[in-house]
Short mmCIF file of C-alpha atoms and ligand atoms in Angstrom, two decimals:
data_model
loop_
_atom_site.label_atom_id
_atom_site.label_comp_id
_atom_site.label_asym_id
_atom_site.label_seq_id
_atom_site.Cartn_x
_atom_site.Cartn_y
_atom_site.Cartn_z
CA UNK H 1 -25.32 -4.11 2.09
CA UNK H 2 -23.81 -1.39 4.43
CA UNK H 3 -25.23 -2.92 7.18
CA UNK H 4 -24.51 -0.48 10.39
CA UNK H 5 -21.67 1.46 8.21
CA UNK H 6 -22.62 4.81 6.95
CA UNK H 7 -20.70 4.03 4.17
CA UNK H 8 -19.32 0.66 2.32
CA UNK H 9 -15.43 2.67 2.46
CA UNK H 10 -16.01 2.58 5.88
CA UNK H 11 -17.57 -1.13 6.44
CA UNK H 12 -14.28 -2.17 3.88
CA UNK H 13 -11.52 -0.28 6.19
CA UNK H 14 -13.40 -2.57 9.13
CA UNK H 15 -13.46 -5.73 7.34
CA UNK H 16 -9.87 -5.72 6.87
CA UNK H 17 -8.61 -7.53 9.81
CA UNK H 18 -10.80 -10.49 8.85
CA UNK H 19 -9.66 -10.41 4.99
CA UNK H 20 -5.94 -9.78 5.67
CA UNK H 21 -6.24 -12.55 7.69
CA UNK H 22 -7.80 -14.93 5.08
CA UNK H 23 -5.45 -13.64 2.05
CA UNK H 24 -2.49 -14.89 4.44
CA UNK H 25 -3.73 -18.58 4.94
CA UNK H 26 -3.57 -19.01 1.42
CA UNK H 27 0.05 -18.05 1.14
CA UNK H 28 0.98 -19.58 4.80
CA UNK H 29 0.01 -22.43 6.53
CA UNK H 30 -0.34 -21.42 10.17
CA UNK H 31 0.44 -24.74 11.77
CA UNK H 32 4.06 -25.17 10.55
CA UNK H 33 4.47 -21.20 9.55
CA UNK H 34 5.50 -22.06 6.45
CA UNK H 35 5.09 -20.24 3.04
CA UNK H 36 3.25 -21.81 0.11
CA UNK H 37 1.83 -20.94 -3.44
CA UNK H 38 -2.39 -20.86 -2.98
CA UNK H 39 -4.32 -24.13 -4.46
CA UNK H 40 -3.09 -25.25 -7.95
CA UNK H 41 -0.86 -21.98 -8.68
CA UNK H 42 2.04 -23.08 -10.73
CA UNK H 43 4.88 -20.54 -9.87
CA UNK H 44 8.77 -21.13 -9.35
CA UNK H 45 10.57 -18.45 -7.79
CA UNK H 46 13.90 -20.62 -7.74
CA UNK H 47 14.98 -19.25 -11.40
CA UNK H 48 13.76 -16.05 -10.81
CA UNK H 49 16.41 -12.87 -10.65
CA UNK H 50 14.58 -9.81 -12.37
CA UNK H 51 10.64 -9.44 -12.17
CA UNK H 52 9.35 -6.53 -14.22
CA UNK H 53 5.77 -4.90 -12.06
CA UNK H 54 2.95 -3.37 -13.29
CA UNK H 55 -0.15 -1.91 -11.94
CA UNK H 56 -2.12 1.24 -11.62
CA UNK H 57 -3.46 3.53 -9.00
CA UNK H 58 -3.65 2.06 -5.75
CA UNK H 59 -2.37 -1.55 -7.04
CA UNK H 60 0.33 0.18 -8.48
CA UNK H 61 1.39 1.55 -4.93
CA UNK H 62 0.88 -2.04 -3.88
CA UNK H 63 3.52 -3.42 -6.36
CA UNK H 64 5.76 -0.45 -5.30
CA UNK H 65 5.37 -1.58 -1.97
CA UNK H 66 5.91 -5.47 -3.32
CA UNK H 67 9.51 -4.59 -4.99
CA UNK H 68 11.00 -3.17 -1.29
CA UNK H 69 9.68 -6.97 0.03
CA UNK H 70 10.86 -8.80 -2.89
CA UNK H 71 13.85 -7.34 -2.95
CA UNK H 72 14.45 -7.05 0.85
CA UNK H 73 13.54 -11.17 1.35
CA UNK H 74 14.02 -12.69 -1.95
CA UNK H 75 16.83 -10.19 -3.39
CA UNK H 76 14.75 -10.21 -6.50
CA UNK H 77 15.82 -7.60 -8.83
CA UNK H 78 12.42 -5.53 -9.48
CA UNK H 79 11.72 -2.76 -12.28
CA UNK H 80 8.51 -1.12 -11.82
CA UNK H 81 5.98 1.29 -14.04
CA UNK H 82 2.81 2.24 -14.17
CA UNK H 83 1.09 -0.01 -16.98
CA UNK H 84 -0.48 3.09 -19.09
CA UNK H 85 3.72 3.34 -19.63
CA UNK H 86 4.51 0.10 -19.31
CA UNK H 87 2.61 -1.02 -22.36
CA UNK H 88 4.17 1.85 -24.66
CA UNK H 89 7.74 2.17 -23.17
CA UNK H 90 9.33 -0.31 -25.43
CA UNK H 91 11.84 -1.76 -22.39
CA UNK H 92 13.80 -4.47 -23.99
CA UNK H 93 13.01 -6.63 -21.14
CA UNK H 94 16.09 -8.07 -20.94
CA UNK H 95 16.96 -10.50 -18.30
CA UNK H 96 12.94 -10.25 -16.91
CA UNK H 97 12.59 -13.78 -15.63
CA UNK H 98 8.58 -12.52 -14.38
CA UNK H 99 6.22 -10.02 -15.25
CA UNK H 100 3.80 -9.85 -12.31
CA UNK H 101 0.71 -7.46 -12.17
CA UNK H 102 -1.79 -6.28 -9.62
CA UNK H 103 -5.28 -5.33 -10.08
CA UNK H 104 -8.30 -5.28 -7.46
CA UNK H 105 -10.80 -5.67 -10.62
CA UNK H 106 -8.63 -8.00 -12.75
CA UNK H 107 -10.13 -5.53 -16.17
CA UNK H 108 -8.15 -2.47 -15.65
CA UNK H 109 -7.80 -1.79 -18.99
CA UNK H 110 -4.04 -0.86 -19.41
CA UNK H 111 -2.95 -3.77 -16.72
CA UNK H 112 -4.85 -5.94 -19.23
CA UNK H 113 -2.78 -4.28 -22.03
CA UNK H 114 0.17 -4.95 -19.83
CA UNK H 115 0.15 -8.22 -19.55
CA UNK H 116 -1.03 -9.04 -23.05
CA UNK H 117 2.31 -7.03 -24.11
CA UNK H 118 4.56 -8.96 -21.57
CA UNK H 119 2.83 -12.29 -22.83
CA UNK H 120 3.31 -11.52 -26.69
CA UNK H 121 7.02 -10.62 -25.52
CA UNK H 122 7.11 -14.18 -24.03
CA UNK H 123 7.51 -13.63 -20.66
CA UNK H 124 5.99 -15.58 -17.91
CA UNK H 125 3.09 -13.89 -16.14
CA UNK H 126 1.30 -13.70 -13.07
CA UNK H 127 -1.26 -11.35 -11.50
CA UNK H 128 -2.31 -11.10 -7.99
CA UNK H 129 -6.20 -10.24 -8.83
CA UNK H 130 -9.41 -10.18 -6.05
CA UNK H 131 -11.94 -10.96 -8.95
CA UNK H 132 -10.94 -14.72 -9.90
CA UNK H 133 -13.30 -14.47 -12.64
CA UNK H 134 -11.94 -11.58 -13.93
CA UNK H 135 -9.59 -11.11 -17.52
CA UNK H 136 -6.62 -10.33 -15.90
CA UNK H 137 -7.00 -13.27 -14.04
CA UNK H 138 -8.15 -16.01 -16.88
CA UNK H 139 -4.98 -14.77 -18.73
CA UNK H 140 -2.52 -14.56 -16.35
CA UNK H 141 -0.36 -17.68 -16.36
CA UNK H 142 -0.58 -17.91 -12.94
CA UNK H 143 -3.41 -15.93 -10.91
CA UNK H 144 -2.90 -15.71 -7.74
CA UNK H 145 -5.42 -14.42 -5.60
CA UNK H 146 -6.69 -11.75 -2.89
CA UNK H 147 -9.61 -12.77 -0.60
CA UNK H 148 -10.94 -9.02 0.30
CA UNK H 149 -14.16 -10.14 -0.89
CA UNK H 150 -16.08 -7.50 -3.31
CA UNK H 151 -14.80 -3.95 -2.62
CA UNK H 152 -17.55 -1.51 -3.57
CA UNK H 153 -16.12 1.45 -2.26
CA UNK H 154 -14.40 3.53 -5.29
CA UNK H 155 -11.31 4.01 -3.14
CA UNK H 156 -9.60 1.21 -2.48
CA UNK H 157 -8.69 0.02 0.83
CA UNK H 158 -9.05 -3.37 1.74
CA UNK H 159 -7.88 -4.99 -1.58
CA UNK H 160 -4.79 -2.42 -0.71
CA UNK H 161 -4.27 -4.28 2.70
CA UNK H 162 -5.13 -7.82 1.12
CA UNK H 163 -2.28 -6.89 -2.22
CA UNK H 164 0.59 -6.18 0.71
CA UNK H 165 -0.44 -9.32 2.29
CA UNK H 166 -0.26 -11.55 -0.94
CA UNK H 167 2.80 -9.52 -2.07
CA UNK H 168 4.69 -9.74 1.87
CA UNK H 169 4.28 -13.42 1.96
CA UNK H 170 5.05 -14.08 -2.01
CA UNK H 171 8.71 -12.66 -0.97
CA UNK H 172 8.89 -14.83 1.66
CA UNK H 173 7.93 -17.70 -0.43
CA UNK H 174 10.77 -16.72 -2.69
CA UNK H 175 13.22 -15.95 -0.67
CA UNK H 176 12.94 -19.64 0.68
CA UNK H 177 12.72 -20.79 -2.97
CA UNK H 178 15.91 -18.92 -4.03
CA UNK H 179 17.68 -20.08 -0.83
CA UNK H 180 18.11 -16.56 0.53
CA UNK H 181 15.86 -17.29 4.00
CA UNK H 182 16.80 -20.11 6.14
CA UNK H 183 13.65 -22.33 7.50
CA UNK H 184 13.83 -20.12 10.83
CA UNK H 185 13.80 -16.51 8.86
CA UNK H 186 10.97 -17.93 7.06
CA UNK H 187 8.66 -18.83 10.40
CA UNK H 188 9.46 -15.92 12.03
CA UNK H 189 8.26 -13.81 8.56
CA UNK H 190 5.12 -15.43 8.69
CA UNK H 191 4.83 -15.46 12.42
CA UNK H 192 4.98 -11.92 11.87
CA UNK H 193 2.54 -11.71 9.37
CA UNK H 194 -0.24 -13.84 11.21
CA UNK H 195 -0.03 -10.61 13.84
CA UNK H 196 -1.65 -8.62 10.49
CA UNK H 197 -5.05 -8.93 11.49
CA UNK H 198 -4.25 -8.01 15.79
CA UNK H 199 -2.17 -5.17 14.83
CA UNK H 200 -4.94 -3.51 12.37
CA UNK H 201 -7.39 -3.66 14.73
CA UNK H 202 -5.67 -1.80 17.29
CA UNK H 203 -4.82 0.81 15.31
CA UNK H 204 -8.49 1.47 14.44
CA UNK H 205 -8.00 2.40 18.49
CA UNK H 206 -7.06 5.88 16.51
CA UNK H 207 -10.00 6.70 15.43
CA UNK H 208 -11.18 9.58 17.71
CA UNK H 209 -8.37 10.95 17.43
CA UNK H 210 -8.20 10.97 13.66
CA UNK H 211 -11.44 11.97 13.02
CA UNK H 212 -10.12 14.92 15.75
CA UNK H 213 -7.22 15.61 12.82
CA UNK H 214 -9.26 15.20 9.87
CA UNK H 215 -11.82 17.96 11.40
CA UNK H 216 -8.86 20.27 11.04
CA UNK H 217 -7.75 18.63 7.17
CA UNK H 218 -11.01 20.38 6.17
CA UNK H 219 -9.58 24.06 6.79
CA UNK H 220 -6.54 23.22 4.23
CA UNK H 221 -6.38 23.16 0.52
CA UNK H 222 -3.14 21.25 0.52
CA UNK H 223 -1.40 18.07 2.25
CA UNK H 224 1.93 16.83 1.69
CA UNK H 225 2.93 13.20 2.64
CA UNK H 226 6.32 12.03 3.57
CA UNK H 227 7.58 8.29 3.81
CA UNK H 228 10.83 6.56 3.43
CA UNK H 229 11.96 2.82 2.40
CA UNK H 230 8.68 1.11 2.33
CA UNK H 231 6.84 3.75 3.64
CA UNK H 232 7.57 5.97 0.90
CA UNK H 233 4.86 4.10 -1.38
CA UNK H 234 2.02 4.59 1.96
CA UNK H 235 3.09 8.75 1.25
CA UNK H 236 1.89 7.81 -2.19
CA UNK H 237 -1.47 5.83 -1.02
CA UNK H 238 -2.43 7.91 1.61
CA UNK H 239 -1.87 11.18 -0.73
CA UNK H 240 -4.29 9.61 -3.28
CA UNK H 241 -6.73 8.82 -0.72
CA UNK H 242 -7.31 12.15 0.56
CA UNK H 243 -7.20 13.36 -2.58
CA UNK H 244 -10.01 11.04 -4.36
CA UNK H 245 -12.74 11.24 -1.66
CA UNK H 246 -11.90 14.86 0.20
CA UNK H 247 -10.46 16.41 -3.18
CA UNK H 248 -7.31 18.23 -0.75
CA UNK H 249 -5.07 18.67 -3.27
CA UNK H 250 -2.29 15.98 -1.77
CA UNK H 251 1.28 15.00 -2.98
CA UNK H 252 3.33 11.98 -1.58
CA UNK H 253 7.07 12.51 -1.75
CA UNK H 254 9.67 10.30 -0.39
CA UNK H 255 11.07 11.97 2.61
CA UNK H 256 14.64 12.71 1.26
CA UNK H 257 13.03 14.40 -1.67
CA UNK H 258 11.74 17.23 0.13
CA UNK H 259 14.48 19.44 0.36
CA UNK H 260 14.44 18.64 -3.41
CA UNK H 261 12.02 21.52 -4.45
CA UNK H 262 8.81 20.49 -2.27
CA UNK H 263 10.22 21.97 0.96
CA UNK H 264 9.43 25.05 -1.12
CA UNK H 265 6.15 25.05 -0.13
CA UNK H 266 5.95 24.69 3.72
CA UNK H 267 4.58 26.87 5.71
CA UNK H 268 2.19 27.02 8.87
CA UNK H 269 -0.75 26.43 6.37
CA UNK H 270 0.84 23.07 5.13
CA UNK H 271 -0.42 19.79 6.50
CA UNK H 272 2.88 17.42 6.58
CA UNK H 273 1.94 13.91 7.41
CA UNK H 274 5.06 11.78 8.36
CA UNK H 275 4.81 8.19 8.20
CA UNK H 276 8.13 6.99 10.26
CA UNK H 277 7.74 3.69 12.00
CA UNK H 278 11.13 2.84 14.25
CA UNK H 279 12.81 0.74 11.70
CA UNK H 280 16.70 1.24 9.69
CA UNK H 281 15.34 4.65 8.08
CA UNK H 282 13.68 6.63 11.16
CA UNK H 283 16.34 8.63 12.45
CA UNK H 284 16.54 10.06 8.34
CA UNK H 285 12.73 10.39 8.38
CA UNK H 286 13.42 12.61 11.52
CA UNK H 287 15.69 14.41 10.40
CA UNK H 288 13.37 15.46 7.29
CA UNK H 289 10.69 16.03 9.61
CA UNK H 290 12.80 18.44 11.39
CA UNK H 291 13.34 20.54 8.27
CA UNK H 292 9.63 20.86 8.10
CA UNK H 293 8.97 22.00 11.81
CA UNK H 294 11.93 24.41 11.23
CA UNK H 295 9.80 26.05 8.49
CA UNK H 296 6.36 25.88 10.59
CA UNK H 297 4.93 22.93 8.76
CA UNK H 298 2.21 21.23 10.73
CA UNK H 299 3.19 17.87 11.36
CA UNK H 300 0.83 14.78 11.89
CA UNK H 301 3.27 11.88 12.85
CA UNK H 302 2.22 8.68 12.41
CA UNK H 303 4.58 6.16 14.07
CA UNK H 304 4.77 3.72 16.68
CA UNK H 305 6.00 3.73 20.88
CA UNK H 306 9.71 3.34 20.06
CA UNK H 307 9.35 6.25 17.11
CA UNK H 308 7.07 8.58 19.25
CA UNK H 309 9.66 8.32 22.45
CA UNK H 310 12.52 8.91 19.91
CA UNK H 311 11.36 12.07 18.13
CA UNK H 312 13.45 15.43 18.95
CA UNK H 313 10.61 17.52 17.72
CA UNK H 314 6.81 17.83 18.80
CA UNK H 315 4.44 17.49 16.28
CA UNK H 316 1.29 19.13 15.91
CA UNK H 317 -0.74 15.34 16.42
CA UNK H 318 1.28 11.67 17.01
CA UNK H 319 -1.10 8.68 15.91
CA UNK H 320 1.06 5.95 18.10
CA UNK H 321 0.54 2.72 16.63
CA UNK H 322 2.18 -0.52 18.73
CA UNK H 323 5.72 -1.39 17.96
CA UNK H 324 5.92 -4.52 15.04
CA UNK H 325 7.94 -6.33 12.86
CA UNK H 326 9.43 -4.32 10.07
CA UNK H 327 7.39 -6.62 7.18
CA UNK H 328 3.89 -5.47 8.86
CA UNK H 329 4.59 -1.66 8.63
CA UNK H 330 3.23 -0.67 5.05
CA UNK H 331 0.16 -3.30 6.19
CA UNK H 332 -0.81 -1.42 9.16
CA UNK H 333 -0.20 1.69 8.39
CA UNK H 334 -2.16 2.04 5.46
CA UNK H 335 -5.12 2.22 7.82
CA UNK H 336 -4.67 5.26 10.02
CA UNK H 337 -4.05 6.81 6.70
CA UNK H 338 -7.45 5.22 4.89
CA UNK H 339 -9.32 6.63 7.72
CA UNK H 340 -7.83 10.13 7.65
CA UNK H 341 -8.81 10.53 4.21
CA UNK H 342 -12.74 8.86 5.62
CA UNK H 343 -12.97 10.99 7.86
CA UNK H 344 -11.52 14.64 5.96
CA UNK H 345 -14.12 13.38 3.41
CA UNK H 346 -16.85 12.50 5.96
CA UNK H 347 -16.54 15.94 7.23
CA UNK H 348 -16.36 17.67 4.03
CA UNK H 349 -19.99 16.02 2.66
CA UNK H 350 -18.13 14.60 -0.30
CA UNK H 351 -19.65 11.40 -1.60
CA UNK H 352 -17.30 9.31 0.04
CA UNK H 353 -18.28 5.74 -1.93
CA UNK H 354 -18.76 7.68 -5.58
CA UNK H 355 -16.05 10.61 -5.40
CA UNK H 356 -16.66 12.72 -8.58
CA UNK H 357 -15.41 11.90 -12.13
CA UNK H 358 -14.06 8.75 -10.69
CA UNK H 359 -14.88 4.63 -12.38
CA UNK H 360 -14.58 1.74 -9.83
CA UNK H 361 -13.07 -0.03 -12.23
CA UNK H 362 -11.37 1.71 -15.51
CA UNK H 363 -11.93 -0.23 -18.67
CA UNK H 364 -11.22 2.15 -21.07
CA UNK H 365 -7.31 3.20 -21.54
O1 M6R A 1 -8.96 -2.71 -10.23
P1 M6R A 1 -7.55 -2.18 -10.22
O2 M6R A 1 -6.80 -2.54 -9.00
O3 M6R A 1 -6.78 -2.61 -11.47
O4 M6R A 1 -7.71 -0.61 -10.28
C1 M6R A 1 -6.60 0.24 -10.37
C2 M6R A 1 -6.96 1.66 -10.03
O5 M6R A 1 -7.93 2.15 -10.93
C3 M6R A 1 -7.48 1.80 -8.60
O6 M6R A 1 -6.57 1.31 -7.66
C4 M6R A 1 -7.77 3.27 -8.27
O7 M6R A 1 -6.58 4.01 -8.25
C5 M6R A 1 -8.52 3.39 -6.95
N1 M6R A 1 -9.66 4.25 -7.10
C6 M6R A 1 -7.67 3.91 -5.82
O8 M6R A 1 -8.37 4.07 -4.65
#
């Protein structure tokens, strides 16, 4: 039921403070701030050095997102691919302690493949699913869970939010394990995270002012998206987004790539969406961002008060979110870009929940 939503995308991207929040009490209890494993989950990070990721789509931008926390907090040595390669890459898997998977639907048929390969190559597995019932989940060794609730929507949003939670406060957990965060690193992290659920809803504050931008998305054919550090994998996510529902051709490019070969293509007709919150890699974002206004790009800068005071150059829109803790960024961010691609859809009469050619859940390889 859509209930006073026009459409269940949208009625998911507003649900999300409420799941976020839920997701994180099962990986940190509030009282004491510490981290812990959900219900019976049998996982021990303390041997763990190497942890091999796999996912696709939108849960593998999640698990991208997962190997900047797990390596930032738990210094976690994480290899990453898509599973549709992962299965078939024949990666010796030497020294992979963990194989850990993501998947909304938990029957995402190469994931499934994925783990069944990591399995038969005796590694220990886990998968952070949102369907408990699910195959991924029965066969994971240990399944450890989202609570977005059922996402109907074909493009995913909250079980995006609810993966960065899981994955966020997993690093935590084993950075603590592994003895890399002290006791008070580990209750400020979660501290942090229990702002989740505040800082999402104020930046659906944005909204008129997005759906203000996204009018103007319609009049372009193209959209790049630019990100570094752990905003590099929210280029990727908000790319496919406006892609799947508004079909604007839309590539997501880590910023220091651009001069790379994509700056080739800027010009005033060229979207550029920067997503730069004030953290260790703004003042490089910036600096990219200034190659783009050079060339006449149109820039959309999403950032936060620090970011939007620092910025030499105007852009053609600033979404301001409010200033957070560096482990909340790919979180909250993910929304202003989610409704971009809403409302660029919304406008274009696109059927937002059932974008063409496009499964909910892709069982076939
Ligand atoms: O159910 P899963 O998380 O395993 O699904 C993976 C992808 O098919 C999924 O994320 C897809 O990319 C979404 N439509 C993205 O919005």
């Amino acid at each position: 039921d859509k209930g006073n939503y026009r459409h269940f995308m949208q009625k998911e991207i507003y649900e999300q403070p409420e799941v976020v929040g839920h997701t994180l009490g099962a990986y940190v209890d509030m009282t004491s701030g510490r981290s812990r494993l959900p219900g019976e989950v049998a996982l021990d990070f303390g041997a763990v050095r190497r942890m091999a990721l796999s996912a696709c789509g939108t849960g593998y931008y999640a698990a991208l997102t997962g190997r900047y926390f797990f390596e930032r907090y738990a210094r976690i040595a994480c290899d990453l691919d898509v599973a549709s390669e992962f299965r078939y890459r024949e990666s010796p898997l030497d020294g992979v302690d963990l194989a850990l998977f993501v998947s909304q639907s938990g029957e995402t048929a190469d994931t499934l493949a994925s783990l069944r390969y990591a399995k038969a190559a005796g590694l220990k597995t886990a998968a952070i699913v949102n369907v408990p019932e699910s195959t991924i989940a029965r066969e994971a060794d240990a399944a450890l869970p989202t609570l977005a609730g059922p996402e109907i929507g074909v493009a995913s949003t909250k079980a995006f939010t609810c993966q960065l939670t899981a994955l966020a406060a997993l690093s935590v957990r084993a950075g603590v394990e592994r003895g890399r965060i002290s006791g008070a690193e580990e209750a400020e992290l979660t501290r942090a995270l229990s702002e989740a659920p505040r800082m999402i809803a104020e930046a659906f504050k944005l909204e008129s002012q997005i759906e203000a931008i996204a009018r103007e998305m319609t009049t372009h054919r193209h959209a790049l998206f630019l990100g570094r550090g752990s905003s590099f994998p929210l280029a990727l996510e908000g790319a496919l987004k406006l892609k799947e529902i508004s079909y604007i051709h839309a590539e997501g490019y880590a910023a220091g790539e651009l001069k790379h070969g994509p700056i080739a293509l800027i010009d005033e007709t060229m979207p550029v969406i920067v997503i730069a919150p004030y953290d260790g890699v703004f003042e490089k974002t910036v600096s990219n961002m200034q190659e783009v206004a050079a060339r006449g790009g149109r820039i959309i800068l999403v950032t936060d008060e620090k970011g939007a005071k620092a910025a030499p150059v105007a852009a053609a829109a600033t979404l301001v979110l409010p200033d957070m803790p560096e482990i909340l960024t790919p979180i909250v961010y993910a929304v202003p870009l989610q409704m971009l691609a809403y409302h660029t859809a919304v406008h274009m009469g696109t059927d937002v929940d059932q974008p063409r050619n496009l499964a909910k859940s892709v069982t076939v390889e």
